[in-house]
Amino acid sequence: MPKPVIVSAVRTAIARSFKGALVNVASETLAIEILTEAVRRSGIDPTHIDDVILAELNYGGGDLARHAAVAAGMLNVPGQAVNRHCAGSLTSIANAAAHIGVGMERVIVAGGVQSLSTAPLMKWRVPGSGPELEFKEPWIPPSHPETPDAPTMDMAITVGWNTAKKVGISRQEMDDWALRSHQRAIAAIDEGRFTDEILPLKVAQPDGSVLDFAIDEHPRRETTAERLAALPVLHPEIEGFSITAGNSSGINDAAAAVTVTADDYAASAGLEVLATVRAWANVGVTPADNGIAAVNVIGKVLDRAGLTVGDVALWEINEAFASVPIAACRAHNIDEERVNFSGSGCSLGHPISASGARQVATLIYELRRRGGGIGVTAMCAGGGMGGALVIEV
């Protein structure tokens, strides 16, 4: 059977939603840009692309993948929309690898797009409303049935706080993790470590000028331990609550994608293989234990890959909240120095549907700089889910 390999990986820089560089850039535009660049970097003739799979969340439907394919001139290429919340683009890549691995397809572009800045506002007709129809708006589809310990629209409780309580993680530990995340992200930016993975975008401004956007704008150079410690908790009414804006991820816009093909196709076409997809996994947990899904999925994906923690050179464990990677490191005895080496959600930000593919791209380029090795990316996802992917460079 063919092995799924990645022959291109690219992302945009990450912007702050509602006030950053991509505030007026639609999801469709991000999708077209990232698809076009992923194909260009792969060196593959666009007529050889069999499918495009892009994660999307809060977009309202429409199938961004197909829209981007048509806009890019790939009229014969279908497109598939994926939604697994935060782990959506990891699922897109896993789905691509599965199709390639069983020999059904040759080349698939997979990833995700997130533009909270331009997300549509939805309304929902209240069931049972009479002749005078009642609508709830704005409305966001719930990720799970709501309970007091797992509110559908407050991940600070469902993920951040519940994980911290369950594992016994202090605010100091979370603030320390967040500070290090910012420091690592700033170091990566200053050293140019993201340059190869980022697609610079030219973004039209309201005044007619054009902004060159190529640097992640969420990391804060001015962050200090004292500033993080001074931030108020998000729920002061809850006794002992320790989650703040500082030890949580950002609200962000970005896009990321990889091109997946079969190893024999890559060899015959003379393509440069960046990484092999070794394994993938997803899990579900009680929604109140959402953050623990990242812990559980790591064990599952390592078992599937036939690996141990000691076999892994580098990890990307998304910082939806700092409590999540801390919990994962404790549970699996992972060396924190090998985790989120260039920052993650607390610093780079968390463009939900794009974060998984962003993590894969960052892993690939960093492992290549270090001479290769095994990389694992994992994350929790809304509704009580988790996703993970194992690659080898």
PDB file of C-alpha atoms in Angstrom, residues 139-330:
ATOM      1  CA  TRP A 139     -26.854  32.331  17.368  1.00  0.00           C
ATOM      2  CA  ILE A 140     -23.903  29.956  17.316  1.00  0.00           C
ATOM      3  CA  PRO A 141     -24.517  26.209  16.957  1.00  0.00           C
ATOM      4  CA  PRO A 142     -23.722  24.480  20.283  1.00  0.00           C
ATOM      5  CA  SER A 143     -20.896  21.958  20.321  1.00  0.00           C
ATOM      6  CA  HIS A 144     -22.628  19.735  22.897  1.00  0.00           C
ATOM      7  CA  PRO A 145     -25.664  19.623  25.178  1.00  0.00           C
ATOM      8  CA  GLU A 146     -25.045  22.228  27.857  1.00  0.00           C
ATOM      9  CA  THR A 147     -24.540  21.332  31.531  1.00  0.00           C
ATOM     10  CA  PRO A 148     -23.530  23.559  34.459  1.00  0.00           C
ATOM     11  CA  ASP A 149     -19.966  22.226  34.410  1.00  0.00           C
ATOM     12  CA  ALA A 150     -19.707  22.332  30.606  1.00  0.00           C
ATOM     13  CA  PRO A 151     -21.253  25.526  29.189  1.00  0.00           C
ATOM     14  CA  THR A 152     -21.281  25.421  25.406  1.00  0.00           C
ATOM     15  CA  MET A 153     -19.913  28.912  24.893  1.00  0.00           C
ATOM     16  CA  ASP A 154     -17.374  29.208  27.716  1.00  0.00           C
ATOM     17  CA  MET A 155     -14.252  27.164  27.113  1.00  0.00           C
ATOM     18  CA  ALA A 156     -12.546  29.008  29.977  1.00  0.00           C
ATOM     19  CA  ILE A 157     -14.607  26.752  32.228  1.00  0.00           C
ATOM     20  CA  THR A 158     -15.038  23.627  30.112  1.00  0.00           C
ATOM     21  CA  VAL A 159     -11.403  23.399  29.023  1.00  0.00           C
ATOM     22  CA  GLY A 160      -9.197  25.733  31.015  1.00  0.00           C
ATOM     23  CA  TRP A 161     -10.616  25.627  34.537  1.00  0.00           C
ATOM     24  CA  ASN A 162     -11.927  22.053  34.574  1.00  0.00           C
ATOM     25  CA  THR A 163      -8.550  20.767  33.381  1.00  0.00           C
ATOM     26  CA  ALA A 164      -6.656  22.820  35.951  1.00  0.00           C
ATOM     27  CA  LYS A 165      -8.904  21.547  38.735  1.00  0.00           C
ATOM     28  CA  LYS A 166      -8.802  17.911  37.638  1.00  0.00           C
ATOM     29  CA  VAL A 167      -5.010  17.793  37.325  1.00  0.00           C
ATOM     30  CA  GLY A 168      -4.185  20.209  40.155  1.00  0.00           C
ATOM     31  CA  ILE A 169      -2.504  22.929  38.076  1.00  0.00           C
ATOM     32  CA  SER A 170      -1.897  26.275  39.755  1.00  0.00           C
ATOM     33  CA  ARG A 171      -2.306  29.708  38.230  1.00  0.00           C
ATOM     34  CA  GLN A 172       1.422  30.250  38.682  1.00  0.00           C
ATOM     35  CA  GLU A 173       2.178  27.193  36.555  1.00  0.00           C
ATOM     36  CA  MET A 174      -0.189  28.343  33.822  1.00  0.00           C
ATOM     37  CA  ASP A 175       1.158  31.904  33.849  1.00  0.00           C
ATOM     38  CA  ASP A 176       4.720  30.574  33.688  1.00  0.00           C
ATOM     39  CA  TRP A 177       3.801  28.418  30.691  1.00  0.00           C
ATOM     40  CA  ALA A 178       2.136  31.345  28.940  1.00  0.00           C
ATOM     41  CA  LEU A 179       5.129  33.622  29.547  1.00  0.00           C
ATOM     42  CA  ARG A 180       7.488  31.050  28.090  1.00  0.00           C
ATOM     43  CA  SER A 181       5.144  30.653  25.110  1.00  0.00           C
ATOM     44  CA  HIS A 182       5.407  34.372  24.325  1.00  0.00           C
ATOM     45  CA  GLN A 183       9.164  34.355  24.792  1.00  0.00           C
ATOM     46  CA  ARG A 184       9.550  31.396  22.447  1.00  0.00           C
ATOM     47  CA  ALA A 185       7.273  32.898  19.811  1.00  0.00           C
ATOM     48  CA  ILE A 186       9.139  36.211  19.851  1.00  0.00           C
ATOM     49  CA  ALA A 187      12.484  34.381  19.601  1.00  0.00           C
ATOM     50  CA  ALA A 188      11.195  32.368  16.628  1.00  0.00           C
ATOM     51  CA  ILE A 189      10.032  35.542  14.886  1.00  0.00           C
ATOM     52  CA  ASP A 190      13.294  37.380  15.544  1.00  0.00           C
ATOM     53  CA  GLU A 191      15.387  34.428  14.350  1.00  0.00           C
ATOM     54  CA  GLY A 192      13.333  34.079  11.161  1.00  0.00           C
ATOM     55  CA  ARG A 193      12.253  30.536  11.984  1.00  0.00           C
ATOM     56  CA  PHE A 194       8.748  31.077  10.596  1.00  0.00           C
ATOM     57  CA  THR A 195       9.853  32.660   7.328  1.00  0.00           C
ATOM     58  CA  ASP A 196       9.815  29.465   5.267  1.00  0.00           C
ATOM     59  CA  GLU A 197       6.398  28.323   6.437  1.00  0.00           C
ATOM     60  CA  ILE A 198       4.573  31.651   6.072  1.00  0.00           C
ATOM     61  CA  LEU A 199       2.922  32.886   2.880  1.00  0.00           C
ATOM     62  CA  PRO A 200       3.182  36.705   2.909  1.00  0.00           C
ATOM     63  CA  LEU A 201      -0.111  38.348   2.008  1.00  0.00           C
ATOM     64  CA  LYS A 202      -0.735  41.729   0.451  1.00  0.00           C
ATOM     65  CA  VAL A 203      -3.779  43.077   2.242  1.00  0.00           C
ATOM     66  CA  ALA A 204      -5.690  46.060   0.857  1.00  0.00           C
ATOM     67  CA  GLN A 205      -6.429  48.716   3.474  1.00  0.00           C
ATOM     68  CA  PRO A 206      -9.512  50.975   3.669  1.00  0.00           C
ATOM     69  CA  ASP A 207      -7.387  53.992   2.714  1.00  0.00           C
ATOM     70  CA  GLY A 208      -6.233  52.320  -0.496  1.00  0.00           C
ATOM     71  CA  SER A 209      -2.774  51.368   0.742  1.00  0.00           C
ATOM     72  CA  VAL A 210      -1.488  47.800   0.793  1.00  0.00           C
ATOM     73  CA  LEU A 211      -0.182  46.071   3.918  1.00  0.00           C
ATOM     74  CA  ASP A 212       2.446  43.352   3.613  1.00  0.00           C
ATOM     75  CA  PHE A 213       1.367  40.837   6.242  1.00  0.00           C
ATOM     76  CA  ALA A 214       3.987  38.194   6.987  1.00  0.00           C
ATOM     77  CA  ILE A 215       4.617  38.292  10.752  1.00  0.00           C
ATOM     78  CA  ASP A 216       2.402  36.813  13.461  1.00  0.00           C
ATOM     79  CA  GLU A 217       0.894  39.747  15.310  1.00  0.00           C
ATOM     80  CA  HIS A 218      -0.483  38.116  18.465  1.00  0.00           C
ATOM     81  CA  PRO A 219       2.758  37.478  20.454  1.00  0.00           C
ATOM     82  CA  ARG A 220       3.448  40.228  22.982  1.00  0.00           C
ATOM     83  CA  ARG A 221       7.022  41.378  23.485  1.00  0.00           C
ATOM     84  CA  GLU A 222       6.064  43.326  26.570  1.00  0.00           C
ATOM     85  CA  THR A 223       4.630  40.326  28.436  1.00  0.00           C
ATOM     86  CA  THR A 224       6.210  39.751  31.840  1.00  0.00           C
ATOM     87  CA  ALA A 225       5.463  37.506  34.796  1.00  0.00           C
ATOM     88  CA  GLU A 226       4.256  40.544  36.714  1.00  0.00           C
ATOM     89  CA  ARG A 227       1.830  41.601  33.980  1.00  0.00           C
ATOM     90  CA  LEU A 228       0.413  38.111  33.679  1.00  0.00           C
ATOM     91  CA  ALA A 229      -0.001  37.858  37.451  1.00  0.00           C
ATOM     92  CA  ALA A 230      -1.875  41.171  37.525  1.00  0.00           C
ATOM     93  CA  LEU A 231      -4.552  40.105  35.028  1.00  0.00           C
ATOM     94  CA  PRO A 232      -8.013  39.503  36.507  1.00  0.00           C
ATOM     95  CA  VAL A 233      -9.496  36.033  36.326  1.00  0.00           C
ATOM     96  CA  LEU A 234     -12.285  35.531  33.824  1.00  0.00           C
ATOM     97  CA  HIS A 235     -14.788  34.294  36.407  1.00  0.00           C
ATOM     98  CA  PRO A 236     -14.184  36.005  39.755  1.00  0.00           C
ATOM     99  CA  GLU A 237     -17.521  34.675  41.005  1.00  0.00           C
ATOM    100  CA  ILE A 238     -16.101  31.122  40.960  1.00  0.00           C
ATOM    101  CA  GLU A 239     -14.015  30.419  44.036  1.00  0.00           C
ATOM    102  CA  GLY A 240     -10.373  29.771  43.219  1.00  0.00           C
ATOM    103  CA  PHE A 241     -10.815  30.420  39.485  1.00  0.00           C
ATOM    104  CA  SER A 242      -7.408  30.802  37.831  1.00  0.00           C
ATOM    105  CA  ILE A 243      -8.003  31.248  34.103  1.00  0.00           C
ATOM    106  CA  THR A 244      -7.132  34.673  32.673  1.00  0.00           C
ATOM    107  CA  ALA A 245      -6.800  36.181  29.229  1.00  0.00           C
ATOM    108  CA  GLY A 246      -3.053  35.741  29.670  1.00  0.00           C
ATOM    109  CA  ASN A 247      -3.009  31.968  30.166  1.00  0.00           C
ATOM    110  CA  SER A 248      -5.644  31.445  27.456  1.00  0.00           C
ATOM    111  CA  SER A 249      -5.280  31.360  23.681  1.00  0.00           C
ATOM    112  CA  GLY A 250      -6.020  34.311  21.443  1.00  0.00           C
ATOM    113  CA  ILE A 251      -8.957  34.896  19.109  1.00  0.00           C
ATOM    114  CA  ASN A 252      -7.404  34.804  15.675  1.00  0.00           C
ATOM    115  CA  ASP A 253      -7.634  34.619  11.878  1.00  0.00           C
ATOM    116  CA  ALA A 254      -5.349  32.540   9.622  1.00  0.00           C
ATOM    117  CA  ALA A 255      -5.175  29.700   7.113  1.00  0.00           C
ATOM    118  CA  ALA A 256      -2.846  26.720   6.695  1.00  0.00           C
ATOM    119  CA  ALA A 257      -2.583  23.759   4.332  1.00  0.00           C
ATOM    120  CA  VAL A 258      -0.406  20.839   3.273  1.00  0.00           C
ATOM    121  CA  THR A 259      -0.268  18.801   0.093  1.00  0.00           C
ATOM    122  CA  VAL A 260      -0.509  15.053   0.710  1.00  0.00           C
ATOM    123  CA  THR A 261       0.398  12.482  -1.915  1.00  0.00           C
ATOM    124  CA  ALA A 262       1.509   8.877  -2.184  1.00  0.00           C
ATOM    125  CA  ASP A 263       5.196   8.076  -1.729  1.00  0.00           C
ATOM    126  CA  ASP A 264       5.359   6.278  -5.085  1.00  0.00           C
ATOM    127  CA  TYR A 265       3.735   9.229  -6.858  1.00  0.00           C
ATOM    128  CA  ALA A 266       6.197  11.616  -5.210  1.00  0.00           C
ATOM    129  CA  ALA A 267       9.125   9.428  -6.265  1.00  0.00           C
ATOM    130  CA  SER A 268       7.982   9.107  -9.876  1.00  0.00           C
ATOM    131  CA  ALA A 269       7.353  12.866 -10.121  1.00  0.00           C
ATOM    132  CA  GLY A 270      10.668  13.761  -8.501  1.00  0.00           C
ATOM    133  CA  LEU A 271       8.986  15.658  -5.660  1.00  0.00           C
ATOM    134  CA  GLU A 272      10.729  16.619  -2.441  1.00  0.00           C
ATOM    135  CA  VAL A 273       9.121  14.776   0.471  1.00  0.00           C
ATOM    136  CA  LEU A 274       8.923  16.942   3.588  1.00  0.00           C
ATOM    137  CA  ALA A 275       7.389  14.374   5.929  1.00  0.00           C
ATOM    138  CA  THR A 276       5.616  11.023   6.137  1.00  0.00           C
ATOM    139  CA  VAL A 277       2.269  10.780   7.917  1.00  0.00           C
ATOM    140  CA  ARG A 278       2.721   7.880  10.348  1.00  0.00           C
ATOM    141  CA  ALA A 279      -0.566   7.832  12.285  1.00  0.00           C
ATOM    142  CA  TRP A 280      -3.585   9.826  13.376  1.00  0.00           C
ATOM    143  CA  ALA A 281      -6.276   9.472  16.027  1.00  0.00           C
ATOM    144  CA  ASN A 282      -9.343  11.160  17.496  1.00  0.00           C
ATOM    145  CA  VAL A 283     -11.100  10.674  20.832  1.00  0.00           C
ATOM    146  CA  GLY A 284     -14.210  11.765  22.647  1.00  0.00           C
ATOM    147  CA  VAL A 285     -14.573  12.513  26.351  1.00  0.00           C
ATOM    148  CA  THR A 286     -17.257  13.883  28.650  1.00  0.00           C
ATOM    149  CA  PRO A 287     -17.598  17.546  27.566  1.00  0.00           C
ATOM    150  CA  ALA A 288     -16.751  18.719  31.085  1.00  0.00           C
ATOM    151  CA  ASP A 289     -13.379  16.966  30.694  1.00  0.00           C
ATOM    152  CA  ASN A 290     -12.722  18.561  27.306  1.00  0.00           C
ATOM    153  CA  GLY A 291      -9.086  19.481  27.985  1.00  0.00           C
ATOM    154  CA  ILE A 292      -8.279  15.914  28.996  1.00  0.00           C
ATOM    155  CA  ALA A 293      -9.067  14.819  25.440  1.00  0.00           C
ATOM    156  CA  ALA A 294      -5.619  16.094  24.438  1.00  0.00           C
ATOM    157  CA  VAL A 295      -4.111  13.812  27.079  1.00  0.00           C
ATOM    158  CA  ASN A 296      -6.069  10.765  25.963  1.00  0.00           C
ATOM    159  CA  VAL A 297      -5.503  11.199  22.243  1.00  0.00           C
ATOM    160  CA  ILE A 298      -1.722  11.279  22.693  1.00  0.00           C
ATOM    161  CA  GLY A 299      -1.749   7.793  24.163  1.00  0.00           C
ATOM    162  CA  LYS A 300      -4.013   6.543  21.395  1.00  0.00           C
ATOM    163  CA  VAL A 301      -1.966   7.967  18.531  1.00  0.00           C
ATOM    164  CA  LEU A 302       1.345   6.739  19.955  1.00  0.00           C
ATOM    165  CA  ASP A 303      -0.108   3.232  20.254  1.00  0.00           C
ATOM    166  CA  ARG A 304      -1.278   3.358  16.656  1.00  0.00           C
ATOM    167  CA  ALA A 305       2.140   4.491  15.481  1.00  0.00           C
ATOM    168  CA  GLY A 306       3.947   1.881  17.580  1.00  0.00           C
ATOM    169  CA  LEU A 307       5.912   4.614  19.358  1.00  0.00           C
ATOM    170  CA  THR A 308       6.715   5.706  22.892  1.00  0.00           C
ATOM    171  CA  VAL A 309       7.115   9.209  24.278  1.00  0.00           C
ATOM    172  CA  GLY A 310      10.876   8.739  24.104  1.00  0.00           C
ATOM    173  CA  ASP A 311      10.714   8.252  20.332  1.00  0.00           C
ATOM    174  CA  VAL A 312       9.284  11.741  19.767  1.00  0.00           C
ATOM    175  CA  ALA A 313      11.710  14.555  19.002  1.00  0.00           C
ATOM    176  CA  LEU A 314       9.238  17.450  19.114  1.00  0.00           C
ATOM    177  CA  TRP A 315       5.664  18.068  20.214  1.00  0.00           C
ATOM    178  CA  GLU A 316       2.984  20.599  19.364  1.00  0.00           C
ATOM    179  CA  ILE A 317       0.233  20.519  22.005  1.00  0.00           C
ATOM    180  CA  ASN A 318      -2.115  23.401  21.369  1.00  0.00           C
ATOM    181  CA  GLU A 319      -2.432  25.972  24.119  1.00  0.00           C
ATOM    182  CA  ALA A 320      -6.157  26.517  23.891  1.00  0.00           C
ATOM    183  CA  PHE A 321      -5.480  27.132  27.569  1.00  0.00           C
ATOM    184  CA  ALA A 322      -2.106  26.664  29.232  1.00  0.00           C
ATOM    185  CA  SER A 323      -3.595  23.987  31.472  1.00  0.00           C
ATOM    186  CA  VAL A 324      -3.961  21.608  28.501  1.00  0.00           C
ATOM    187  CA  PRO A 325      -0.293  21.085  27.522  1.00  0.00           C
ATOM    188  CA  ILE A 326       0.692  21.080  31.193  1.00  0.00           C
ATOM    189  CA  ALA A 327      -1.781  18.264  31.840  1.00  0.00           C
ATOM    190  CA  ALA A 328      -0.533  16.327  28.810  1.00  0.00           C
ATOM    191  CA  CYS A 329       3.096  16.662  29.834  1.00  0.00           C
ATOM    192  CA  ARG A 330       2.337  15.442  33.355  1.00  0.00           C
TER     193      ARG A 330
END
